Coordinates of N, CA, C and O in Angstrom, one line a residue:
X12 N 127.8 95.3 136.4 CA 126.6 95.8 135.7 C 127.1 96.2 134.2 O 126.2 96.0 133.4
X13 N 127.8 96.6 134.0 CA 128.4 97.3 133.0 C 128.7 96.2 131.7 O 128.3 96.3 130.6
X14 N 129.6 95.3 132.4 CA 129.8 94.2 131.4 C 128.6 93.6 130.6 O 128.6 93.5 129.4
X15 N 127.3 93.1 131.8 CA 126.8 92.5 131.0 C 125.5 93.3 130.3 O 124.6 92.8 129.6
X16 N 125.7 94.8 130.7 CA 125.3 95.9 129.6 C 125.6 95.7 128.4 O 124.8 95.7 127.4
X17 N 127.3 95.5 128.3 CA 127.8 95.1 127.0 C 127.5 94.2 126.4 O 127.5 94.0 125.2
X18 N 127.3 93.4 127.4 CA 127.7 92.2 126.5 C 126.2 91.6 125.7 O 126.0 90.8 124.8
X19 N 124.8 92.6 126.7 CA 123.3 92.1 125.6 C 123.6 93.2 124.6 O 123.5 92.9 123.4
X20 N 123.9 94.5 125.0 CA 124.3 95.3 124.1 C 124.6 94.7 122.5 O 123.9 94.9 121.6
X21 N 125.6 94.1 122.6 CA 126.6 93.2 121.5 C 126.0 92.2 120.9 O 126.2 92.0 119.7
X22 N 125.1 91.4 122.0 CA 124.4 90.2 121.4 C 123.2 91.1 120.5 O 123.1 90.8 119.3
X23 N 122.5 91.9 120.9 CA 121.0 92.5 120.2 C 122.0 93.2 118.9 O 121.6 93.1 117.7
X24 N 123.0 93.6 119.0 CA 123.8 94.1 117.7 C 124.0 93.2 116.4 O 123.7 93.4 115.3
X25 N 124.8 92.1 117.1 CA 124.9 90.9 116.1 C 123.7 90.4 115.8 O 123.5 90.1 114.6
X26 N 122.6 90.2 116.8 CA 120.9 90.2 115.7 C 120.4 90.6 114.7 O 119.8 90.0 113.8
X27 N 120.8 92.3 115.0 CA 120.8 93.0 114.4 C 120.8 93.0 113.0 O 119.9 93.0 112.2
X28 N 122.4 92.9 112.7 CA 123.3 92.8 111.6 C 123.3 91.5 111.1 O 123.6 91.3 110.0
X29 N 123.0 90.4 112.0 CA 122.1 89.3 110.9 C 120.9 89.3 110.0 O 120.9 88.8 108.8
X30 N 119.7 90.2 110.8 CA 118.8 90.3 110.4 C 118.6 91.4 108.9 O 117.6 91.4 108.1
X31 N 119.9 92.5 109.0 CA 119.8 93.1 108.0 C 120.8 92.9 106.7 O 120.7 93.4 105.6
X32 N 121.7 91.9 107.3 CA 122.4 91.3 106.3 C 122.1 90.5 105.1 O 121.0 89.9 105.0
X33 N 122.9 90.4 104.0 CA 122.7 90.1 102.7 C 121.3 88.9 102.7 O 120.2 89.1 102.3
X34 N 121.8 87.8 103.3 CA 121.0 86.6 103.4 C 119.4 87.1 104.3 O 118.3 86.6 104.1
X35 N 119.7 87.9 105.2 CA 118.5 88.4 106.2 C 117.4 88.5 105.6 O 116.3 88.0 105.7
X36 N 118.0 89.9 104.2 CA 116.8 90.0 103.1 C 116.0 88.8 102.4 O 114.9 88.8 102.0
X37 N 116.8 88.0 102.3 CA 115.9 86.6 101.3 C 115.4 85.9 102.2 O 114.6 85.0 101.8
X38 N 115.9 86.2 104.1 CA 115.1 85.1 104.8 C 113.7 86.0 105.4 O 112.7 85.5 106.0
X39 N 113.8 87.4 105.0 CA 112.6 88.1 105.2 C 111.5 87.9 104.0 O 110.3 87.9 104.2
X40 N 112.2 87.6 102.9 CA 111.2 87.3 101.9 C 110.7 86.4 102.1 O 109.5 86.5 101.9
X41 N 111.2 85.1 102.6 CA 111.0 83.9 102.6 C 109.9 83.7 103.7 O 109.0 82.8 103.7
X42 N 110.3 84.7 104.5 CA 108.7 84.7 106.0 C 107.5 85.1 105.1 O 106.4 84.5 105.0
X43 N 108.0 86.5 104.3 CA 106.5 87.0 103.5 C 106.2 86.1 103.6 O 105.6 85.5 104.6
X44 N 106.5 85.5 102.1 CA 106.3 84.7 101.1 C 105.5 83.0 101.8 O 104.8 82.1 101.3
X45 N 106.0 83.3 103.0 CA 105.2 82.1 104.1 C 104.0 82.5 104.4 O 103.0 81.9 104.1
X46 N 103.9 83.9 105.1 CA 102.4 84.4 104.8 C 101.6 84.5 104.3 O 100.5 84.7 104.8
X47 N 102.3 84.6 102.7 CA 101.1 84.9 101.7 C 100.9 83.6 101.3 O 100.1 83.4 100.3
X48 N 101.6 82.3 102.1 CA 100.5 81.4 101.7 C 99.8 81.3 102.8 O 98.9 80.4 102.7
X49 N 99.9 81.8 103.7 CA 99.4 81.3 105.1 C 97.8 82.2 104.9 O 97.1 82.2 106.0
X50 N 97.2 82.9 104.1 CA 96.0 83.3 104.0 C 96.3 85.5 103.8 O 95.5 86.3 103.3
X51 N 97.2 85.7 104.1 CA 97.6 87.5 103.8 C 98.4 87.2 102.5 O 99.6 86.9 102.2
X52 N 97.3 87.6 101.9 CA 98.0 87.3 100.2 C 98.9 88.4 99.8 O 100.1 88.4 99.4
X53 N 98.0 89.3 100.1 CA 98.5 91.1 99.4 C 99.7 92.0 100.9 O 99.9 93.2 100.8
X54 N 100.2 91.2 101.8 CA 101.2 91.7 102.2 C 102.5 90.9 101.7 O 102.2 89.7 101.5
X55 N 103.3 91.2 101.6 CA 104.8 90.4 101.5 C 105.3 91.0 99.9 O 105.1 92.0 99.2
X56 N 106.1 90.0 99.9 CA 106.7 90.3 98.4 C 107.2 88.8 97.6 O 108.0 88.1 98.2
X57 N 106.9 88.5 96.7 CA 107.1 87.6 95.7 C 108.5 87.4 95.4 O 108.5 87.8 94.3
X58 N 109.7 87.1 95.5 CA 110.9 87.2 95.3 C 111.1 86.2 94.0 O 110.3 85.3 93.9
X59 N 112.1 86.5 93.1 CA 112.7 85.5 92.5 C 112.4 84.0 92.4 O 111.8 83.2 91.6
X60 N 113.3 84.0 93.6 CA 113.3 82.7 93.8 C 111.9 82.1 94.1 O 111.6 80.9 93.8
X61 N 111.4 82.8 94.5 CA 109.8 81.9 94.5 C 108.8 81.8 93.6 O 107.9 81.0 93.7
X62 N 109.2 82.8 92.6 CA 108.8 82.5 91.3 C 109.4 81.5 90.5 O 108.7 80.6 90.1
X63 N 110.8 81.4 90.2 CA 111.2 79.9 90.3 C 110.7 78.9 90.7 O 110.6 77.8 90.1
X64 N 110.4 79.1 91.6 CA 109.5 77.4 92.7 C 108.1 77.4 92.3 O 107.4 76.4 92.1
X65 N 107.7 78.8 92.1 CA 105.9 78.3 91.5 C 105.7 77.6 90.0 O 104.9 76.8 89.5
X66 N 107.1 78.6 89.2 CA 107.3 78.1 87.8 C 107.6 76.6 87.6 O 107.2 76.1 86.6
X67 N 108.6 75.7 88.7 CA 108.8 74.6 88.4 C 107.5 73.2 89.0 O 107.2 72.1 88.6
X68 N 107.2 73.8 90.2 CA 105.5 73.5 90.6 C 104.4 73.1 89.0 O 103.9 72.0 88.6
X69 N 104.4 74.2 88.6 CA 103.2 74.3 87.6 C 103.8 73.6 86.4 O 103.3 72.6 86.0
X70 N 104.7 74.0 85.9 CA 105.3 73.1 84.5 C 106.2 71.7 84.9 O 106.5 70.9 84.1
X71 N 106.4 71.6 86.0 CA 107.3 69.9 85.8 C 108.5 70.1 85.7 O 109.3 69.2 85.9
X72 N 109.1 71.8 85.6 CA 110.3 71.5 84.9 C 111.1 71.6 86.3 O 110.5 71.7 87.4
X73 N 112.7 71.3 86.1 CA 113.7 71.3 87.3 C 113.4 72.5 87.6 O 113.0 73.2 86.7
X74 N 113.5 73.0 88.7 CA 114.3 74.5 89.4 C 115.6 74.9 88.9 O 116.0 76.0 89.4
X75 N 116.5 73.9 87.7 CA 117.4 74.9 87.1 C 116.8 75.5 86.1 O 116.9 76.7 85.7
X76 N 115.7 74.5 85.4 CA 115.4 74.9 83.7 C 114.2 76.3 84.1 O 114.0 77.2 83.3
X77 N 113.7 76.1 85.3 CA 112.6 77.3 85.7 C 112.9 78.8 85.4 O 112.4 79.7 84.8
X78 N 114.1 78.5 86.3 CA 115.3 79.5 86.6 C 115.7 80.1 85.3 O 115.5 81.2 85.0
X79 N 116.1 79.3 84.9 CA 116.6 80.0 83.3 C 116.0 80.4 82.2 O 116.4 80.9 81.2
X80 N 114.5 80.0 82.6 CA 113.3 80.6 82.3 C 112.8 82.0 82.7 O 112.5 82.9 81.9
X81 N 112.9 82.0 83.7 CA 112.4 83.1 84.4 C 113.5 84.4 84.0 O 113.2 85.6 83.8
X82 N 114.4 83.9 84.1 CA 115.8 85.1 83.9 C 115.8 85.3 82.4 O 116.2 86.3 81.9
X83 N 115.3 84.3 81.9 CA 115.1 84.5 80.3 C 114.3 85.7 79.9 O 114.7 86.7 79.2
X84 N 113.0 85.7 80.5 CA 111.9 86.2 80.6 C 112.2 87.6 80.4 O 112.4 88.3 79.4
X85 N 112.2 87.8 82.0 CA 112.8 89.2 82.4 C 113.8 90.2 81.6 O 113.8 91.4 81.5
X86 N 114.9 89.0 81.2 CA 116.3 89.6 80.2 C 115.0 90.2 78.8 O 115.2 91.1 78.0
X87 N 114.3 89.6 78.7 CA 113.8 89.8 77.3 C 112.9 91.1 77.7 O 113.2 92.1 77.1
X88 N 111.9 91.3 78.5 CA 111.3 92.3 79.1 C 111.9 93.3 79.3 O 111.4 94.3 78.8
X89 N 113.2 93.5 80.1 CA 113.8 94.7 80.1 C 114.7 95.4 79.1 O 114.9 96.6 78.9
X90 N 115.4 94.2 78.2 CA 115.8 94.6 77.1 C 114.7 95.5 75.6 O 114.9 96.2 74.6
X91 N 113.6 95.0 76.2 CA 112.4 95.9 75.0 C 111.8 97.0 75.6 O 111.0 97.7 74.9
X92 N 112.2 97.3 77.2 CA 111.9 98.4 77.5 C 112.8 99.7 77.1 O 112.5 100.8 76.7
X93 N 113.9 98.8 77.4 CA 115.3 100.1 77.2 C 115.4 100.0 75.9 O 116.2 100.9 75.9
X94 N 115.2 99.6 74.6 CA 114.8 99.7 73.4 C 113.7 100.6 73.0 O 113.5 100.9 71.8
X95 N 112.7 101.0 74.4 CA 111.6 101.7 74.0 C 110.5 101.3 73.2 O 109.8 101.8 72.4
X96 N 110.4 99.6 73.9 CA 109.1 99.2 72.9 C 108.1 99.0 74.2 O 108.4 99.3 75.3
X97 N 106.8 98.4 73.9 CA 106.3 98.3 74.9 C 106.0 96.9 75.3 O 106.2 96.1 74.5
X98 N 105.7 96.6 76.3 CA 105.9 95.4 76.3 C 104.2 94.7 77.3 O 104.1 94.7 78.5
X99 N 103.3 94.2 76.1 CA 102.6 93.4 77.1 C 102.3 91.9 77.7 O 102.5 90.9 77.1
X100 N 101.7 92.0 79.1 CA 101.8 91.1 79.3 C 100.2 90.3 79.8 O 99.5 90.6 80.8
X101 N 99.9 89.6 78.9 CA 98.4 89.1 79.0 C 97.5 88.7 80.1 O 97.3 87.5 80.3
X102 N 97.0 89.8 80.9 CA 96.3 89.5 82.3 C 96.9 89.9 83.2 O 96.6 89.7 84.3
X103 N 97.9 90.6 82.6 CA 98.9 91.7 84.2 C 98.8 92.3 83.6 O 97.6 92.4 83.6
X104 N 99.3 93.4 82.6 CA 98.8 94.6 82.4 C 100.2 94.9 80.8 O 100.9 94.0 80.5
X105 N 100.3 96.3 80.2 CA 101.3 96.7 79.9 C 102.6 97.5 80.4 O 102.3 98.5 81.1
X106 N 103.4 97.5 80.3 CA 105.0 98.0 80.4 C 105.1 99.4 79.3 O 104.4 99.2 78.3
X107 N 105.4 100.2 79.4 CA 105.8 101.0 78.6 C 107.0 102.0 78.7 O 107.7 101.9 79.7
X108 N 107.2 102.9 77.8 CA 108.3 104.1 78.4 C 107.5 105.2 77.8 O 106.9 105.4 76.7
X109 N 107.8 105.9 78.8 CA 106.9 107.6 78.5 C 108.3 108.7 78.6 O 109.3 108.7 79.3
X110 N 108.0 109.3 77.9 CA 109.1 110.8 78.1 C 108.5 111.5 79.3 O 107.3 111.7 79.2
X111 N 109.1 112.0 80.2 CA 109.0 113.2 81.2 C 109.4 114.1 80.6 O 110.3 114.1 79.8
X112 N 108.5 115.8 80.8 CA 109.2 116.8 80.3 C 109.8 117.6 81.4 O 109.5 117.8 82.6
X113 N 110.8 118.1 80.5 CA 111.9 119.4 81.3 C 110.6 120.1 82.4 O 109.5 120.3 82.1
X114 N 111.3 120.3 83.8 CA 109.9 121.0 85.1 C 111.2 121.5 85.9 O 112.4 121.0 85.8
X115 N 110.5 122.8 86.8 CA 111.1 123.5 87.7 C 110.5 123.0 89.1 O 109.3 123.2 89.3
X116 N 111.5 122.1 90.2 CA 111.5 121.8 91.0 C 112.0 122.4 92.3 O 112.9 123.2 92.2
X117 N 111.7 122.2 93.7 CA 111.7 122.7 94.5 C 112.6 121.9 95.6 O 112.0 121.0 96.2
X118 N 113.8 122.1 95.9 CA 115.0 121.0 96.7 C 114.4 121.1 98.3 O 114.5 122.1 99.0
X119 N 113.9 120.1 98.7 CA 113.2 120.0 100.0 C 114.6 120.5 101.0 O 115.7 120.2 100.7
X120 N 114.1 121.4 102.1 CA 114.7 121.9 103.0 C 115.3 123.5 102.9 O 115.4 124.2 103.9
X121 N 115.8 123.9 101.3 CA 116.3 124.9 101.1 C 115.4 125.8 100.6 O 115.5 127.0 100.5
X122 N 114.2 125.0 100.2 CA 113.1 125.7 99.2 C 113.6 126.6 97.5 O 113.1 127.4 96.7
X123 N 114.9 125.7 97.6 CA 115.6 126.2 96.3 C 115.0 126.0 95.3 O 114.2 125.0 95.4
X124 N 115.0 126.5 94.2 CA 114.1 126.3 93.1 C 115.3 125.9 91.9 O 116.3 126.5 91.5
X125 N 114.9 124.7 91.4 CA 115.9 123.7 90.6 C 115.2 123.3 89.1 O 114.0 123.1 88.9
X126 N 116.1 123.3 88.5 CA 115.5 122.6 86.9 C 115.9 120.9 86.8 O 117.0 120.4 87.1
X127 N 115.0 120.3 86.5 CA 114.8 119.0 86.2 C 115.1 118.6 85.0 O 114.3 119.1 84.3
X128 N 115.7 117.9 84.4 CA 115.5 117.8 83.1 C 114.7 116.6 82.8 O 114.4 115.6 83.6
X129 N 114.4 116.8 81.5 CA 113.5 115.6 80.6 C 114.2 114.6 80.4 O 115.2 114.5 79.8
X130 N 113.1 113.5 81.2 CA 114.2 112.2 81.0 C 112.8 111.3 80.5 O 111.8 111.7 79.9
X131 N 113.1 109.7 81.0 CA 112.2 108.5 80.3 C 111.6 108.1 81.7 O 112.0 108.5 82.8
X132 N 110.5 107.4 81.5 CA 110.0 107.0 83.2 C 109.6 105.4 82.3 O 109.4 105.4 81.1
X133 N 109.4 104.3 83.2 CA 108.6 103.6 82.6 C 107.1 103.1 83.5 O 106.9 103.0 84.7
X134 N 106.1 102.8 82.5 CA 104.8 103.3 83.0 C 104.1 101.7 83.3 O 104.9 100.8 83.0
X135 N 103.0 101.3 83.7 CA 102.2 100.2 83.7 C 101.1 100.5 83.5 O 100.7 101.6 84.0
X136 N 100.3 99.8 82.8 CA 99.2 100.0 82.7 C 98.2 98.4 82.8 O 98.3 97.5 82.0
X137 N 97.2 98.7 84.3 CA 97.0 97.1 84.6 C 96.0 96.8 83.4 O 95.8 97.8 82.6
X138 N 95.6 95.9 83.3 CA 94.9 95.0 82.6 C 93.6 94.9 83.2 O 93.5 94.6 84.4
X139 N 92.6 95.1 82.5 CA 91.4 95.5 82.4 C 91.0 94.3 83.7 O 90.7 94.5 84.9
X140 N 91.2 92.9 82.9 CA 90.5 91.9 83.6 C 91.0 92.1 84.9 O 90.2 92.4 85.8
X141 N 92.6 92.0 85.3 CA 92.9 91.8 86.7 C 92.5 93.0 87.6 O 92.4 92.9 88.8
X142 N 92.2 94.2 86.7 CA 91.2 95.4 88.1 C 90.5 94.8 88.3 O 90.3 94.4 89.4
X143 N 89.9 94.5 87.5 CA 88.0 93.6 87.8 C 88.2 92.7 89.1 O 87.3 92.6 90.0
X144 N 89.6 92.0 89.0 CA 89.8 90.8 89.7 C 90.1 91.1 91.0 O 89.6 90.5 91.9
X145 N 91.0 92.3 91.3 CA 91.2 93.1 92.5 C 90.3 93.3 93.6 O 90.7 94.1 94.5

């Protein structure tokens, strides 16, 4: 009895640790991402790579030139955030950076009372049309 305790033990483990392993995550996106075309649009998640694949779908271009599109993009997007500009994007909404101010916070469990300091958050702001569209 014992042995082959261990030994489903071991097998449900190694499932396990497949399923949460590096590759596991992109084969879980990749189920989403099967769903939201399968008719559940608004569960899952959009990964990278699948924006690559919709980008080279819609323009013609290879899946490398997509790719290097897309990373272009983004490089350019986050670089004008951390510059502090804002950044919009026509029919998704805007990007911005807001200052947080200095607050007295409360450390869950100790009920300790802590100073926070003033840092940057960055904000979105959707786009008129796509609430509508929601």
């Amino acid at each position: 009895m014992t042995k082959k305790t261990t030994k489903a033990a071991a097998s449900k483990k190694s499932e396990g640790t497949t399923s949460r392993g590096g590759n596991g995550g992109a084969t879980r996106g990749r189920s989403a991402g099967g769903n939201a075309e399968g008719g559940s649009e608004r569960t899952g998640k959009v990964a990278k790579t699948q924006l690559v694949e919709q980008v080279a779908e819609k323009t013609g271009l290879t899946k490398k030139q997509s790719e290097e599109a897309v990373s272009a993009m983004l490089d350019v997007v986050v670089d004008a955030i951390r510059s502090g500009q804002s950044v919009g994007l026509p029919g998704l909404g805007t990007l911005s950076v807001k200052a947080t101010a200095a607050r007295t916070g409360v450390r869950p469990g100790t009920s300790e009372k802590i100073q926070i300091p003033a840092g940057k958050k960055v904000a979105f702001k959707v786009a008129s049309t796509l609430k509508g569209n929601l």
